[in-house]
Short mmCIF file of C-alpha atoms in Angstrom, two decimals:
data_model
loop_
_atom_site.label_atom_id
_atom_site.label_comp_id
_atom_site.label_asym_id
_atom_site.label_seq_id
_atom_site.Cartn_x
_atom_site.Cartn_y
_atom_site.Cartn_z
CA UNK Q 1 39.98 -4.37 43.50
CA UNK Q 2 36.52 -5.70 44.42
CA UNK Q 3 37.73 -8.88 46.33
CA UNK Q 4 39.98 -6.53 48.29
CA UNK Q 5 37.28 -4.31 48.94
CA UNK Q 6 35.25 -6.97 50.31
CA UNK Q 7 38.17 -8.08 53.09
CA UNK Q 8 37.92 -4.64 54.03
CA UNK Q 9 34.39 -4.50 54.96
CA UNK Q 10 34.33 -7.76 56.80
CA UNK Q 11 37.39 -6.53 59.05
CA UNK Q 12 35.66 -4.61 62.32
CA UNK Q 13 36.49 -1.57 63.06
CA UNK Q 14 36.15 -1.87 67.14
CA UNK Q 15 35.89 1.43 68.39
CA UNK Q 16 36.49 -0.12 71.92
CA UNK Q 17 39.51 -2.43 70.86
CA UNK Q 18 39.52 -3.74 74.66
CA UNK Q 19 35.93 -3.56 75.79
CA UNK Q 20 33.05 -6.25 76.56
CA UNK Q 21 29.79 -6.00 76.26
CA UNK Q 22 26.67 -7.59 77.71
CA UNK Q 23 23.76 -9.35 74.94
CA UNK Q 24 20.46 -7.93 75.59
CA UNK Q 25 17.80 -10.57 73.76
CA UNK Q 26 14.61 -11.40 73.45
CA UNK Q 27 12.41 -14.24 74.14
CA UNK Q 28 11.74 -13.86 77.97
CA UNK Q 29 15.05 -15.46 79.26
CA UNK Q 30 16.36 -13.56 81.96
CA UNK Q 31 19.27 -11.71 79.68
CA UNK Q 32 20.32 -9.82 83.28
CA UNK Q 33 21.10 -12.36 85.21
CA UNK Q 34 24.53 -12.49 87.31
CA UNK Q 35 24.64 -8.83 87.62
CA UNK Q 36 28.12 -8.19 89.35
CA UNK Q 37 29.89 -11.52 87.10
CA UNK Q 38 31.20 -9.58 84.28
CA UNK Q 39 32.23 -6.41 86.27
CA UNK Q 40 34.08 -8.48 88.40
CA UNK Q 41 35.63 -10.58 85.72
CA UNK Q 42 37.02 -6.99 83.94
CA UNK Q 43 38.61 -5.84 87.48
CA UNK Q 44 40.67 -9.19 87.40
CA UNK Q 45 41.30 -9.25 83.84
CA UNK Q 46 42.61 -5.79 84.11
CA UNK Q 47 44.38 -6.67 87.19
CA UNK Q 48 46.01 -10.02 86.00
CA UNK Q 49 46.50 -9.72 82.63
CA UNK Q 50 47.20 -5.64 82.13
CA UNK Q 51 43.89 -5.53 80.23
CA UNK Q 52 42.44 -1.83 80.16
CA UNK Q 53 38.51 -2.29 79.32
CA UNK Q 54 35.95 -0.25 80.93
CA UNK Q 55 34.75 -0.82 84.48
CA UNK Q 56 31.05 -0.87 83.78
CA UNK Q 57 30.30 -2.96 80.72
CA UNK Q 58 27.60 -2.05 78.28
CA UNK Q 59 24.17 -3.42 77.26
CA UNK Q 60 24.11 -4.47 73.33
CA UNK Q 61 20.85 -5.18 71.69
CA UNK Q 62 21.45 -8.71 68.87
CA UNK Q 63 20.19 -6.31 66.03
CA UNK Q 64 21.96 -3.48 66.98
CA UNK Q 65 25.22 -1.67 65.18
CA UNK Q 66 26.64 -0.93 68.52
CA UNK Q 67 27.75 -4.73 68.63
CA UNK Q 68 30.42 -4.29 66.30
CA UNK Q 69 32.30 -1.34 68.71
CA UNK Q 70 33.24 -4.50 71.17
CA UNK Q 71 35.30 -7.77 70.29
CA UNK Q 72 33.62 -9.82 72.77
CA UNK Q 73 30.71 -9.96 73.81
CA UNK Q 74 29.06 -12.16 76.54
CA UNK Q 75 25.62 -13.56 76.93
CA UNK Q 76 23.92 -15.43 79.75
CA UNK Q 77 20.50 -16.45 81.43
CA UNK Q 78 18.40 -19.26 82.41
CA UNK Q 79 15.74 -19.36 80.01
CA UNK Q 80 14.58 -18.88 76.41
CA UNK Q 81 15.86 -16.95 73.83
CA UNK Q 82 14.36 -15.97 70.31
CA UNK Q 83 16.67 -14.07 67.81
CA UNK Q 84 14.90 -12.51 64.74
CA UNK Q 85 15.98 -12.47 60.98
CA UNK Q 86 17.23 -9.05 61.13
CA UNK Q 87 19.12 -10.38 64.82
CA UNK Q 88 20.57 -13.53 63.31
CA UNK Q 89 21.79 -11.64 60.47
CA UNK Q 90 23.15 -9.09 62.61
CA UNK Q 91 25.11 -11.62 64.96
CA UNK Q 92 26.47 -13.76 62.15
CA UNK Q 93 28.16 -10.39 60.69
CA UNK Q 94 29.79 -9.56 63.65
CA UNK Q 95 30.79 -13.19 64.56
CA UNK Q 96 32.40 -13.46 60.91
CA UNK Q 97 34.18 -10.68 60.82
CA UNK Q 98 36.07 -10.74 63.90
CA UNK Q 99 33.67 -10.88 66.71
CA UNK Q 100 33.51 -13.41 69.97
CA UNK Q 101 30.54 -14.32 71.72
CA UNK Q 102 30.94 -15.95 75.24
CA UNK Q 103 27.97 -18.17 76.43
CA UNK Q 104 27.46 -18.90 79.92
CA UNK Q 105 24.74 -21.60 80.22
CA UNK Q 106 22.77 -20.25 84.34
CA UNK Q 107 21.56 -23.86 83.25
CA UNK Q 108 18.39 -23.57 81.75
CA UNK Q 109 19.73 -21.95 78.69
CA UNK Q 110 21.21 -24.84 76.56
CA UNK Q 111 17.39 -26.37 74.93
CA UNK Q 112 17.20 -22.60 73.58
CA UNK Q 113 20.48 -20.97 72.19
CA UNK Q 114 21.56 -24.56 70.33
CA UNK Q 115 18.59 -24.12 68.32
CA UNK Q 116 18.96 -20.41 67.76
CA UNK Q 117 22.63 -20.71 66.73
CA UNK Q 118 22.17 -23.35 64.52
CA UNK Q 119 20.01 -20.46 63.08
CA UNK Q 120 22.92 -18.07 62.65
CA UNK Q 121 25.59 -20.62 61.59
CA UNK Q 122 23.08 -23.85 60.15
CA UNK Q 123 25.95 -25.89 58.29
CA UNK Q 124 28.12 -25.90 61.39
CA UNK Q 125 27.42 -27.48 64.63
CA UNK Q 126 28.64 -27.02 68.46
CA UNK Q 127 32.25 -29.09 68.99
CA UNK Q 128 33.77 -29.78 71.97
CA UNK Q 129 36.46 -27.70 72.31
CA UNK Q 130 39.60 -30.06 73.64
CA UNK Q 131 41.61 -29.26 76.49
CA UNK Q 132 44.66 -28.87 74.67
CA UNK Q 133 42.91 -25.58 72.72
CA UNK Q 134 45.19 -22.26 73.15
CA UNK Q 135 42.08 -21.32 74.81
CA UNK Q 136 42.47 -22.64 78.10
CA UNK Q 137 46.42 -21.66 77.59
CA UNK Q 138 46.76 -18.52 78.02
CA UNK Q 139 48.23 -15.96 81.66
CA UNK Q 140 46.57 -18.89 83.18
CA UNK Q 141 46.65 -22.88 82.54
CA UNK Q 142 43.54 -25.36 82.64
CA UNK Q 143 45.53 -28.48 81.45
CA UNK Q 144 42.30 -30.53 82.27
CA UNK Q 145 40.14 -27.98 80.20
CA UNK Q 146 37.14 -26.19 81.63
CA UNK Q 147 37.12 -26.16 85.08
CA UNK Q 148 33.91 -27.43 87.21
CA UNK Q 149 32.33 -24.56 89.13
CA UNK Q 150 28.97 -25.30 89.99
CA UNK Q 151 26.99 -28.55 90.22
CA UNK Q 152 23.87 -29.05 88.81
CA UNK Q 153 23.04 -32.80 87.29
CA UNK Q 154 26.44 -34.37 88.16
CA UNK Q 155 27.63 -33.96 84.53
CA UNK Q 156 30.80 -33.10 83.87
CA UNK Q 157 32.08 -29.63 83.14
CA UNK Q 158 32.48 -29.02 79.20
CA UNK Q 159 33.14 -26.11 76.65
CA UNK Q 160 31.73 -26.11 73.52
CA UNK Q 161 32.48 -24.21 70.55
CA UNK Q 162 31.31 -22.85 66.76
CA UNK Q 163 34.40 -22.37 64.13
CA UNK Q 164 34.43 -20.56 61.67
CA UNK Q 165 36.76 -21.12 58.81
CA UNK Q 166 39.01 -22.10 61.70
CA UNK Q 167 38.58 -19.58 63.99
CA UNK Q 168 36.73 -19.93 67.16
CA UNK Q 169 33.46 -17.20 66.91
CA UNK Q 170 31.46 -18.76 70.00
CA UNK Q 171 33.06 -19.88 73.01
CA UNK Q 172 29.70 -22.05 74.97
CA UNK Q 173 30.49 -23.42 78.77
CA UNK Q 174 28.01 -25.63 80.00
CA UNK Q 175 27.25 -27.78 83.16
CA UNK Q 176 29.66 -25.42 85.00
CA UNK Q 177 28.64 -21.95 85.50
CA UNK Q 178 31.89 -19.92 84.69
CA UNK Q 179 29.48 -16.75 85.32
CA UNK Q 180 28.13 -17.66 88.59
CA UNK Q 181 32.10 -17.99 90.09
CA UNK Q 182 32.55 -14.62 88.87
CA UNK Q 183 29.34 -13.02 90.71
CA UNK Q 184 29.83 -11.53 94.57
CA UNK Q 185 31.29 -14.07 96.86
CA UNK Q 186 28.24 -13.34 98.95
CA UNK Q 187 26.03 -14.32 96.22
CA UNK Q 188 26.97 -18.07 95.57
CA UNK Q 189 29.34 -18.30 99.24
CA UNK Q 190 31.56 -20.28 96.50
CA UNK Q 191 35.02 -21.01 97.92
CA UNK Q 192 37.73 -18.15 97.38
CA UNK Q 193 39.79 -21.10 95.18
CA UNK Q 194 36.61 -22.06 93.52
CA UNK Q 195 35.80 -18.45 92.11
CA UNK Q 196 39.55 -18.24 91.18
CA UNK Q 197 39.57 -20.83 88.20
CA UNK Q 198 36.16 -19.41 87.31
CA UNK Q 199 37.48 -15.93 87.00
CA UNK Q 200 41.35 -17.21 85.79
CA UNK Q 201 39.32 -18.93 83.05
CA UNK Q 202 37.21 -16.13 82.51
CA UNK Q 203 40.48 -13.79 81.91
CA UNK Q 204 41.92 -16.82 79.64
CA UNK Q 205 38.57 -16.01 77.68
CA UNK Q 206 39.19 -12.17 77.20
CA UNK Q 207 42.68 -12.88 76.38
CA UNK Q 208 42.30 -15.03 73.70
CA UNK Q 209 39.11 -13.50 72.04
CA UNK Q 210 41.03 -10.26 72.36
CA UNK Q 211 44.14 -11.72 70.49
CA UNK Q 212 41.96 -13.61 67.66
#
């Protein structure tokens, strides 16, 4: 009975079985930034893949029980970040027992949250996640992987992941922006077929952390 018993705690109980929230951390990094990306993101998700998660997403402290209502969670920003014991601790429990985190590197971010989630997870590292991944095969096809949505140091596009025992937990784009294609078109002036593959991949996202 006791090894069953233990299953059964790490399965989550998501209160909000198809609802995203937003990482609130510490450390000074602008946490906040991109402030209509995600609500955008959940109108097309709802829109294009019959999603039903809540217009307005929530703020979720690292440390915080609340984390565990939501199967995905995303996090963005484009400066430092400093998780605690009691954070790290926190964040490892959810991503282990069913939880998805989604970073969006506002470039600036990378130097900090590699070393923080090598923290959380220290015997596994960051892998390039290959374009042949059900991730980027899902309503909507990326054949070529993660698409290229804003250009910063002319290096390419790429999407980086943490797995554990198998499963995908952290889903990391870098050197493209996914978040900034899903902000205001007034905000970036991005073309209207430039913010579609960043919001198409951002639904492919949703989709699969909602069906793993």
């Amino acid at each position: 009975m006791k090894p069953i018993f233990f299953l059964f705690f790490l399965i989550p109980i998501f209160a909000n079985a198809q609802d995203v929230a937003i990482l609130k951390y510490n450390g000074g990094g602008d946490w906040y930034a991109n402030p209509t990306a995600v609500p955008n993101l959940i109108q097309f998700a709802n829109k294009n893949i019959r999603t039903q998660i809540a217009e307005n997403p929530v703020t979720v402290q690292v440390n915080s029980e609340d984390i565990f209502n939501f199967p995905l969670v995303f996090m963005t920003g484009h400066g430092n970040v400093v998780f605690s014991d009691d954070e790290i601790e926190n964040l490892k429990k959810y991503l282990i027992s069913g939880g998805f985190l989604h970073i969006s590197d506002n470039y600036g971010l990378d130097k900090f949250i590699r070393k923080e989630l090598k923290k959380i997870f220290p015997n596994l590292e960051l892998q390039e996640i290959p374009s042949s991944h059900p991730i980027f095969n899902q309503t909507f096809s990326f054949p070529n992987g993660i698409p290229k949505i804003h250009e910063h140091d002319k290096k390419p596009a790429q999407a980086f992941g943490i797995f554990y025992e198998g499963r995908l937990v952290v889903f990391y784009d870098y050197e493209t922006d996914l978040s900034d294609g899903w902000e205001d078109e007034i905000i970036h002036n991005n073309p209207k077929e430039v913010r579609e593959k960043a919001l198409k991949m951002g639904a492919n996202i949703i989709e699969y952390a909602f069906k793993n």
